[in-house]
Structure formats: C-alpha cells, structure tokens
C-alpha cells in the first residue's frame, strides 16, 4: 500500500482511451486548502494532458472531506458526467476523528461508484502530519490529485 511501491504519477499515457468527449466532476474539500489546491491542480493538469476539454471539467467544493461522499453523489447522478474525482486531506489529530472521516469517505465513495456504475476516485490524502501531506501534493511522493485523475481515466478505459 505504500506510496513508494506504486506511484500512478508514472503511468503510461498511451494505454488509455480517447478522453476528448468525456466529462469529469471534481469535488474538493475546503480543509487544508493549500494542499487541496495542489491536488486539484494536479488532477486538472492530468485531465488536460489526456485531451479532456477544459469546459468538460466541473470543479465543485465541499466544506470538509466528510462531505465528499454527498458531493460525489450529487455529481455522479448527472447523466452528463462520466467520472468523479474526489480530493481531500485528513491529517491525524489528538482524537480518532480522522479514522471516522476516512472510513466513511472510503465506504461512501465506493457506494456511489457502484450505485451509478461510474469511476469515483478516492483522492483522499490521509496522513499523520502536514509534511506527509505536502509530500503527496506535488512533493517527493508525487501528487495524489494526479493519481486520482489517472485512476478515473484508467477506469473509463476499462
Ligand atoms: C472536523 C474535521 C477535522 C477535525 N479534520 C478534518 C481534516 O483534517 N480534513 C478535512 O477535510 N475535514 C476535516 N474536518 C471536517 C469534516 O470533514 C466535516 O466537514 C465536518 O465534520 C462537518 O461535517
């Protein structure tokens, strides 16, 4: 599971289908915006690199990562949207709050994906501290927004 073992930032662009007519919803949580903005930029850059048209990328924000599930569902239910990319950062605190959020989001996004039969990417960065999050938002461990977008593109090519 470790980032060092599998880094989707290094995927091969040519192995995916044509994305020029696909529509993507991106849902971004507003906690830790310095990090979620970097994730969002990574996701958008990746979609554009794969030929997605800028006007076919719909960016939406939710208050915190816990709300990613409902945000994803509200977008996924639209027949015009082909895939949803969810981005957030949950940093461990003194309590188990992070555990509850992370599990709820993982479960919730899986449910939405299966309910609507659409890729719903889990771009939730879950870390012990801020530095680990920065490392995964354009730092030494790549950009998890890029990976989440690549995963959505990959699944649309399935
Ligand atoms: C409450 C909370 C806490 C403690 N930590 C985070 C976090 O690290 N990252 C994040 O995206 N959201 C956090 N939240 C907010 C919750 O996700 C949610 O928005 C609130 O509990 C309201 O439902």
PDB file of C-alpha atoms and ligand atoms in Angstrom:
ATOM      1  CA  UNK A   1       0.000   0.000   0.000  1.00  0.00           C
ATOM      2  CA  UNK A   2       2.921   2.352   0.479  1.00  0.00           C
ATOM      3  CA  UNK A   3       3.247   5.224  -1.985  1.00  0.00           C
ATOM      4  CA  UNK A   4       6.856   4.254  -2.734  1.00  0.00           C
ATOM      5  CA  UNK A   5       5.714   0.874  -4.078  1.00  0.00           C
ATOM      6  CA  UNK A   6       3.225   2.096  -6.669  1.00  0.00           C
ATOM      7  CA  UNK A   7       3.144   5.608  -7.974  1.00  0.00           C
ATOM      8  CA  UNK A   8       0.431   6.356 -10.509  1.00  0.00           C
ATOM      9  CA  UNK A   9       2.255   9.571 -11.437  1.00  0.00           C
ATOM     10  CA  UNK A  10       4.392   7.296 -13.604  1.00  0.00           C
ATOM     11  CA  UNK A  11       1.613   5.734 -15.681  1.00  0.00           C
ATOM     12  CA  UNK A  12       1.856   5.416 -19.447  1.00  0.00           C
ATOM     13  CA  UNK A  13      -0.309   7.962 -21.254  1.00  0.00           C
ATOM     14  CA  UNK A  14      -0.727   5.858 -24.382  1.00  0.00           C
ATOM     15  CA  UNK A  15      -2.516   2.994 -22.678  1.00  0.00           C
ATOM     16  CA  UNK A  16      -5.750   4.945 -22.209  1.00  0.00           C
ATOM     17  CA  UNK A  17      -8.807   5.559 -24.413  1.00  0.00           C
ATOM     18  CA  UNK A  18      -9.674   8.882 -26.034  1.00  0.00           C
ATOM     19  CA  UNK A  19     -10.944  11.301 -23.364  1.00  0.00           C
ATOM     20  CA  UNK A  20     -11.808  14.238 -25.615  1.00  0.00           C
ATOM     21  CA  UNK A  21     -15.580  13.807 -25.204  1.00  0.00           C
ATOM     22  CA  UNK A  22     -15.602  12.725 -21.541  1.00  0.00           C
ATOM     23  CA  UNK A  23     -16.936  14.906 -18.743  1.00  0.00           C
ATOM     24  CA  UNK A  24     -15.389  14.940 -15.284  1.00  0.00           C
ATOM     25  CA  UNK A  25     -16.645  16.285 -11.979  1.00  0.00           C
ATOM     26  CA  UNK A  26     -14.034  17.192  -9.402  1.00  0.00           C
ATOM     27  CA  UNK A  27     -15.075  17.549  -5.760  1.00  0.00           C
ATOM     28  CA  UNK A  28     -12.574  19.264  -3.482  1.00  0.00           C
ATOM     29  CA  UNK A  29     -12.741  19.598   0.296  1.00  0.00           C
ATOM     30  CA  UNK A  30     -12.007  23.024   1.753  1.00  0.00           C
ATOM     31  CA  UNK A  31      -9.957  21.887   4.739  1.00  0.00           C
ATOM     32  CA  UNK A  32      -6.185  22.409   4.236  1.00  0.00           C
ATOM     33  CA  UNK A  33      -6.733  24.356   1.026  1.00  0.00           C
ATOM     34  CA  UNK A  34      -3.019  24.922   0.452  1.00  0.00           C
ATOM     35  CA  UNK A  35      -2.847  21.173  -0.121  1.00  0.00           C
ATOM     36  CA  UNK A  36      -6.209  20.527  -1.752  1.00  0.00           C
ATOM     37  CA  UNK A  37      -5.490  23.308  -4.288  1.00  0.00           C
ATOM     38  CA  UNK A  38      -2.312  21.492  -5.288  1.00  0.00           C
ATOM     39  CA  UNK A  39      -4.239  18.219  -5.594  1.00  0.00           C
ATOM     40  CA  UNK A  40      -6.868  19.914  -7.692  1.00  0.00           C
ATOM     41  CA  UNK A  41      -4.260  21.498  -9.983  1.00  0.00           C
ATOM     42  CA  UNK A  42      -2.596  18.101 -10.410  1.00  0.00           C
ATOM     43  CA  UNK A  43      -5.909  16.484 -11.333  1.00  0.00           C
ATOM     44  CA  UNK A  44      -6.863  19.194 -13.840  1.00  0.00           C
ATOM     45  CA  UNK A  45      -3.414  19.185 -15.442  1.00  0.00           C
ATOM     46  CA  UNK A  46      -3.629  15.417 -15.895  1.00  0.00           C
ATOM     47  CA  UNK A  47      -7.093  15.552 -17.453  1.00  0.00           C
ATOM     48  CA  UNK A  48      -5.985  18.256 -19.889  1.00  0.00           C
ATOM     49  CA  UNK A  49      -2.873  16.258 -20.754  1.00  0.00           C
ATOM     50  CA  UNK A  50      -5.158  13.400 -21.772  1.00  0.00           C
ATOM     51  CA  UNK A  51      -7.210  15.524 -24.115  1.00  0.00           C
ATOM     52  CA  UNK A  52     -10.130  16.371 -21.833  1.00  0.00           C
ATOM     53  CA  UNK A  53     -11.622  19.712 -22.827  1.00  0.00           C
ATOM     54  CA  UNK A  54     -11.396  22.437 -20.169  1.00  0.00           C
ATOM     55  CA  UNK A  55     -15.142  23.107 -20.368  1.00  0.00           C
ATOM     56  CA  UNK A  56     -15.806  19.441 -19.593  1.00  0.00           C
ATOM     57  CA  UNK A  57     -14.169  19.679 -16.168  1.00  0.00           C
ATOM     58  CA  UNK A  58     -16.637  20.730 -13.452  1.00  0.00           C
ATOM     59  CA  UNK A  59     -14.967  21.850 -10.240  1.00  0.00           C
ATOM     60  CA  UNK A  60     -17.000  21.875  -7.018  1.00  0.00           C
ATOM     61  CA  UNK A  61     -16.080  22.405  -3.383  1.00  0.00           C
ATOM     62  CA  UNK A  62     -17.461  20.871  -0.186  1.00  0.00           C
ATOM     63  CA  UNK A  63     -16.792  22.065   3.382  1.00  0.00           C
ATOM     64  CA  UNK A  64     -14.677  19.099   4.510  1.00  0.00           C
ATOM     65  CA  UNK A  65     -13.668  15.635   3.423  1.00  0.00           C
ATOM     66  CA  UNK A  66     -16.642  14.075   5.176  1.00  0.00           C
ATOM     67  CA  UNK A  67     -18.869  15.847   2.646  1.00  0.00           C
ATOM     68  CA  UNK A  68     -17.013  14.385  -0.353  1.00  0.00           C
ATOM     69  CA  UNK A  69     -19.464  11.498  -0.486  1.00  0.00           C
ATOM     70  CA  UNK A  70     -22.572  13.602  -0.892  1.00  0.00           C
ATOM     71  CA  UNK A  71     -20.741  15.925  -3.275  1.00  0.00           C
ATOM     72  CA  UNK A  72     -19.732  12.905  -5.361  1.00  0.00           C
ATOM     73  CA  UNK A  73     -23.269  11.551  -5.365  1.00  0.00           C
ATOM     74  CA  UNK A  74     -24.811  14.868  -6.437  1.00  0.00           C
ATOM     75  CA  UNK A  75     -22.431  14.947  -9.396  1.00  0.00           C
ATOM     76  CA  UNK A  76     -22.454  11.248 -10.250  1.00  0.00           C
ATOM     77  CA  UNK A  77     -26.227  11.219 -10.586  1.00  0.00           C
ATOM     78  CA  UNK A  78     -25.962  13.519 -13.603  1.00  0.00           C
ATOM     79  CA  UNK A  79     -26.064  11.516 -16.820  1.00  0.00           C
ATOM     80  CA  UNK A  80     -23.729  14.029 -18.400  1.00  0.00           C
ATOM     81  CA  UNK A  81     -20.861  13.186 -16.060  1.00  0.00           C
ATOM     82  CA  UNK A  82     -18.625  10.213 -16.872  1.00  0.00           C
ATOM     83  CA  UNK A  83     -16.404  10.166 -13.780  1.00  0.00           C
ATOM     84  CA  UNK A  84     -15.927  11.927 -10.463  1.00  0.00           C
ATOM     85  CA  UNK A  85     -12.609  12.754  -8.816  1.00  0.00           C
ATOM     86  CA  UNK A  86     -12.736  13.412  -5.080  1.00  0.00           C
ATOM     87  CA  UNK A  87      -9.906  15.260  -3.366  1.00  0.00           C
ATOM     88  CA  UNK A  88      -9.288  15.993   0.291  1.00  0.00           C
ATOM     89  CA  UNK A  89      -6.731  15.890   3.058  1.00  0.00           C
ATOM     90  CA  UNK A  90      -7.305  14.476   6.522  1.00  0.00           C
ATOM     91  CA  UNK A  91      -4.477  14.978   8.984  1.00  0.00           C
ATOM     92  CA  UNK A  92      -4.419  12.946  12.170  1.00  0.00           C
ATOM     93  CA  UNK A  93      -5.190  14.909  15.329  1.00  0.00           C
ATOM     94  CA  UNK A  94      -5.383  14.055  19.012  1.00  0.00           C
ATOM     95  CA  UNK A  95      -8.600  12.083  18.633  1.00  0.00           C
ATOM     96  CA  UNK A  96      -9.905   9.370  16.309  1.00  0.00           C
ATOM     97  CA  UNK A  97     -11.851  11.896  14.249  1.00  0.00           C
ATOM     98  CA  UNK A  98      -9.653  11.192  11.230  1.00  0.00           C
ATOM     99  CA  UNK A  99     -10.449   7.477  11.360  1.00  0.00           C
ATOM    100  CA  UNK A 100     -14.166   8.086  11.250  1.00  0.00           C
ATOM    101  CA  UNK A 101     -13.891  10.529   8.347  1.00  0.00           C
ATOM    102  CA  UNK A 102     -11.516   8.342   6.339  1.00  0.00           C
ATOM    103  CA  UNK A 103     -13.577   5.187   6.691  1.00  0.00           C
ATOM    104  CA  UNK A 104     -16.828   6.994   5.974  1.00  0.00           C
ATOM    105  CA  UNK A 105     -15.402   8.548   2.806  1.00  0.00           C
ATOM    106  CA  UNK A 106     -13.844   5.316   1.561  1.00  0.00           C
ATOM    107  CA  UNK A 107     -17.095   3.456   2.116  1.00  0.00           C
ATOM    108  CA  UNK A 108     -19.233   6.302   0.799  1.00  0.00           C
ATOM    109  CA  UNK A 109     -17.307   6.779  -2.435  1.00  0.00           C
ATOM    110  CA  UNK A 110     -17.324   3.044  -3.102  1.00  0.00           C
ATOM    111  CA  UNK A 111     -21.090   3.043  -2.670  1.00  0.00           C
ATOM    112  CA  UNK A 112     -21.564   5.997  -5.031  1.00  0.00           C
ATOM    113  CA  UNK A 113     -19.304   4.431  -7.648  1.00  0.00           C
ATOM    114  CA  UNK A 114     -21.200   1.148  -7.584  1.00  0.00           C
ATOM    115  CA  UNK A 115     -24.616   2.817  -7.419  1.00  0.00           C
ATOM    116  CA  UNK A 116     -24.000   4.884 -10.550  1.00  0.00           C
ATOM    117  CA  UNK A 117     -21.583   2.497 -12.275  1.00  0.00           C
ATOM    118  CA  UNK A 118     -19.059   5.276 -12.730  1.00  0.00           C
ATOM    119  CA  UNK A 119     -15.464   5.785 -11.663  1.00  0.00           C
ATOM    120  CA  UNK A 120     -15.325   7.785  -8.421  1.00  0.00           C
ATOM    121  CA  UNK A 121     -11.692   8.338  -7.497  1.00  0.00           C
ATOM    122  CA  UNK A 122     -10.554   8.289  -3.884  1.00  0.00           C
ATOM    123  CA  UNK A 123      -8.104  11.178  -3.838  1.00  0.00           C
ATOM    124  CA  UNK A 124      -8.147  11.469  -0.083  1.00  0.00           C
ATOM    125  CA  UNK A 125      -4.708  12.056   1.403  1.00  0.00           C
ATOM    126  CA  UNK A 126      -4.680  10.625   4.918  1.00  0.00           C
ATOM    127  CA  UNK A 127      -1.554  11.469   6.866  1.00  0.00           C
ATOM    128  CA  UNK A 128      -0.016  11.762  10.314  1.00  0.00           C
ATOM    129  CA  UNK A 129       1.192  15.328   9.779  1.00  0.00           C
ATOM    130  CA  UNK A 130       1.295  18.287   7.420  1.00  0.00           C
ATOM    131  CA  UNK A 131       4.679  17.379   5.924  1.00  0.00           C
ATOM    132  CA  UNK A 132       3.432  13.964   4.811  1.00  0.00           C
ATOM    133  CA  UNK A 133       0.510  15.707   3.126  1.00  0.00           C
ATOM    134  CA  UNK A 134       2.796  18.219   1.358  1.00  0.00           C
ATOM    135  CA  UNK A 135       4.974  15.320   0.178  1.00  0.00           C
ATOM    136  CA  UNK A 136       1.899  13.893  -1.563  1.00  0.00           C
ATOM    137  CA  UNK A 137       0.610  17.124  -3.071  1.00  0.00           C
ATOM    138  CA  UNK A 138       3.385  17.853  -5.529  1.00  0.00           C
ATOM    139  CA  UNK A 139       6.266  16.932  -3.219  1.00  0.00           C
ATOM    140  CA  UNK A 140       8.605  13.965  -3.065  1.00  0.00           C
ATOM    141  CA  UNK A 141       5.782  11.409  -3.273  1.00  0.00           C
ATOM    142  CA  UNK A 142       4.171  12.966  -6.333  1.00  0.00           C
ATOM    143  CA  UNK A 143       0.671  14.359  -6.462  1.00  0.00           C
ATOM    144  CA  UNK A 144      -2.315  12.296  -5.344  1.00  0.00           C
ATOM    145  CA  UNK A 145      -4.595  14.553  -7.383  1.00  0.00           C
ATOM    146  CA  UNK A 146      -2.715  13.455 -10.486  1.00  0.00           C
ATOM    147  CA  UNK A 147      -3.102   9.846  -9.412  1.00  0.00           C
ATOM    148  CA  UNK A 148      -6.817  10.217  -8.741  1.00  0.00           C
ATOM    149  CA  UNK A 149      -7.339  11.697 -12.206  1.00  0.00           C
ATOM    150  CA  UNK A 150      -5.223   8.942 -13.777  1.00  0.00           C
ATOM    151  CA  UNK A 151      -7.293   6.327 -11.957  1.00  0.00           C
ATOM    152  CA  UNK A 152     -10.535   7.816 -13.309  1.00  0.00           C
ATOM    153  CA  UNK A 153      -9.121   7.878 -16.848  1.00  0.00           C
ATOM    154  CA  UNK A 154      -7.895   4.329 -16.460  1.00  0.00           C
ATOM    155  CA  UNK A 155     -11.316   3.114 -15.339  1.00  0.00           C
ATOM    156  CA  UNK A 156     -13.034   4.922 -18.225  1.00  0.00           C
ATOM    157  CA  UNK A 157     -10.728   2.923 -20.498  1.00  0.00           C
ATOM    158  CA  UNK A 158     -11.726  -0.353 -18.817  1.00  0.00           C
TER     159      UNK A 158
HETATM  160  C1  LIG B   1     -13.854  18.228  11.608  1.00  0.00           C
HETATM  161  C2  LIG B   1     -12.697  17.965  10.688  1.00  0.00           C
HETATM  162  C3  LIG B   1     -11.435  17.651  11.209  1.00  0.00           C
HETATM  163  C4  LIG B   1     -11.156  17.567  12.671  1.00  0.00           C
HETATM  164  N1  LIG B   1     -10.395  17.431  10.403  1.00  0.00           N
HETATM  165  C5  LIG B   1     -10.574  17.497   9.058  1.00  0.00           C
HETATM  166  C6  LIG B   1      -9.484  17.271   8.182  1.00  0.00           C
HETATM  167  O1  LIG B   1      -8.317  17.054   8.573  1.00  0.00           O
HETATM  168  N2  LIG B   1      -9.738  17.317   6.845  1.00  0.00           N
HETATM  169  C7  LIG B   1     -10.983  17.565   6.341  1.00  0.00           C
HETATM  170  O2  LIG B   1     -11.128  17.568   5.102  1.00  0.00           O
HETATM  171  N3  LIG B   1     -12.025  17.791   7.158  1.00  0.00           N
HETATM  172  C8  LIG B   1     -11.849  17.784   8.494  1.00  0.00           C
HETATM  173  N4  LIG B   1     -12.893  18.029   9.338  1.00  0.00           N
HETATM  174  C9  LIG B   1     -14.204  18.454   8.749  1.00  0.00           C
HETATM  175  C10 LIG B   1     -15.116  17.260   8.378  1.00  0.00           C
HETATM  176  O3  LIG B   1     -14.655  16.632   7.188  1.00  0.00           O
HETATM  177  C11 LIG B   1     -16.562  17.761   8.138  1.00  0.00           C
HETATM  178  O4  LIG B   1     -16.542  18.817   7.198  1.00  0.00           O
HETATM  179  C12 LIG B   1     -17.216  18.254   9.411  1.00  0.00           C
HETATM  180  O5  LIG B   1     -17.195  17.244  10.395  1.00  0.00           O
HETATM  181  C13 LIG B   1     -18.697  18.668   9.148  1.00  0.00           C
HETATM  182  O6  LIG B   1     -19.473  17.570   8.683  1.00  0.00           O
END
